[in-house]
Amino acid sequence: MAKLGTKENPFPDSAAAKKAGKLWQGTAAVKKMQDLLGRDLTSTEEKIVKKEGYVDGYYKDSLKVVTRGVGQTGDYADGSQSHTGFVQAINDATKSAENQSQIMTDAGRSVDPNFTESLVGVNYQLGGGWTEKFPSAWGNLQSGDYEGAISQIQFADPNAADPVKSNWALQTPVRVDAFTQAIRNQAGYKKAPKNAPGVNSYEQYM
């Protein structure tokens, strides 16, 4: 049998990886990634690494998907080292988030830069196709119905008499709650008029 932690024989879960000394979490994960990449992490990278942790090997996540490194799956999990797909995954998530923010802007929304950053995390977790998995939520974000978007993300059928949590909310409740708060912050965001005296063009004001 292949060695435990390889793609052919992944750790059954992250707890097993931790027991084997292959899991780093929080600030320890950030330090580990900085050492592996040979540089400081960007603010966005640091936030994602703190949330995801780092596993030096393959393991099965809560959905039994074979995962590696900083929560990397699919092609991002391949490579000679566990961390090699991380930067590409971040870059792709960032491009998707920027495109989605532009779509919202084109639809007439003033998009908070902090909300764009939160979208990076969503795209990193779910992939750029999350808007197709949650089309009603994505449509509500474009139209400015932010509470409607939250309902679609939090519940499988928000209109049911007794709505149940969506799979996303059940599987990663902390991340869904964080995105919910980011949406509410976005709802209260207004971009200052250009050249407004004493106000930066990206500053939030009421």
Short mmCIF file of C-alpha atoms in Angstrom, two decimals, residues 91-160:
data_model
loop_
_atom_site.label_atom_id
_atom_site.label_comp_id
_atom_site.label_asym_id
_atom_site.label_seq_id
_atom_site.Cartn_x
_atom_site.Cartn_y
_atom_site.Cartn_z
CA ASN A 91 -4.41 34.28 -8.59
CA ASP A 92 -7.37 32.56 -10.25
CA ALA A 93 -9.66 33.35 -7.29
CA THR A 94 -8.57 36.99 -7.41
CA LYS A 95 -9.28 37.28 -11.14
CA SER A 96 -12.72 35.74 -10.66
CA ALA A 97 -13.49 38.09 -7.76
CA GLU A 98 -12.41 41.13 -9.77
CA ASN A 99 -14.56 40.03 -12.71
CA GLN A 100 -17.56 39.52 -10.43
CA SER A 101 -17.06 42.92 -8.82
CA GLN A 102 -16.93 44.49 -12.28
CA ILE A 103 -20.17 42.76 -13.25
CA MET A 104 -21.80 44.17 -10.10
CA THR A 105 -20.40 47.61 -10.91
CA ASP A 106 -21.74 47.40 -14.47
CA ALA A 107 -25.12 46.52 -12.94
CA GLY A 108 -25.08 49.80 -11.02
CA ARG A 109 -23.69 48.69 -7.66
CA SER A 110 -20.93 50.57 -5.82
CA VAL A 111 -18.68 47.73 -4.73
CA ASP A 112 -16.73 47.95 -1.48
CA PRO A 113 -13.08 46.89 -2.03
CA ASN A 114 -13.43 44.84 1.16
CA PHE A 115 -16.31 42.97 -0.47
CA THR A 116 -14.12 42.17 -3.46
CA GLU A 117 -11.58 40.71 -1.05
CA SER A 118 -14.28 38.57 0.54
CA LEU A 119 -15.17 37.31 -2.94
CA VAL A 120 -11.58 36.13 -3.33
CA GLY A 121 -12.12 33.81 -0.36
CA VAL A 122 -15.43 32.52 -1.77
CA ASN A 123 -13.86 31.83 -5.16
CA TYR A 124 -10.90 30.14 -3.48
CA GLN A 125 -13.21 27.84 -1.54
CA LEU A 126 -15.86 27.09 -4.19
CA GLY A 127 -14.17 27.97 -7.47
CA GLY A 128 -15.13 30.67 -9.93
CA GLY A 129 -18.26 28.74 -10.88
CA TRP A 130 -19.94 29.34 -7.51
CA THR A 131 -22.20 31.91 -9.21
CA GLU A 132 -23.68 29.03 -11.25
CA LYS A 133 -24.21 26.94 -8.11
CA PHE A 134 -26.03 29.86 -6.45
CA PRO A 135 -27.58 31.71 -9.43
CA SER A 136 -30.35 33.33 -7.38
CA ALA A 137 -27.87 34.65 -4.81
CA TRP A 138 -25.60 35.96 -7.54
CA GLY A 139 -28.53 37.61 -9.30
CA ASN A 140 -29.57 39.27 -6.04
CA LEU A 141 -26.04 40.61 -5.49
CA GLN A 142 -26.14 42.19 -8.93
CA SER A 143 -29.57 43.72 -8.37
CA GLY A 144 -28.71 45.00 -4.89
CA ASP A 145 -31.11 42.68 -3.04
CA TYR A 146 -28.48 41.83 -0.44
CA GLU A 147 -30.80 40.26 2.14
CA GLY A 148 -32.23 38.11 -0.63
CA ALA A 149 -28.70 36.99 -1.53
CA ILE A 150 -28.04 36.10 2.11
CA SER A 151 -31.21 34.01 2.29
CA GLN A 152 -30.25 32.11 -0.86
CA ILE A 153 -26.78 31.39 0.55
CA GLN A 154 -27.94 30.45 4.05
CA PHE A 155 -30.94 28.29 3.14
CA ALA A 156 -31.66 25.53 0.63
CA ASP A 157 -35.13 27.00 -0.02
CA PRO A 158 -35.62 30.38 1.69
CA ASN A 159 -39.33 30.37 0.74
CA ALA A 160 -40.09 27.09 2.51
#
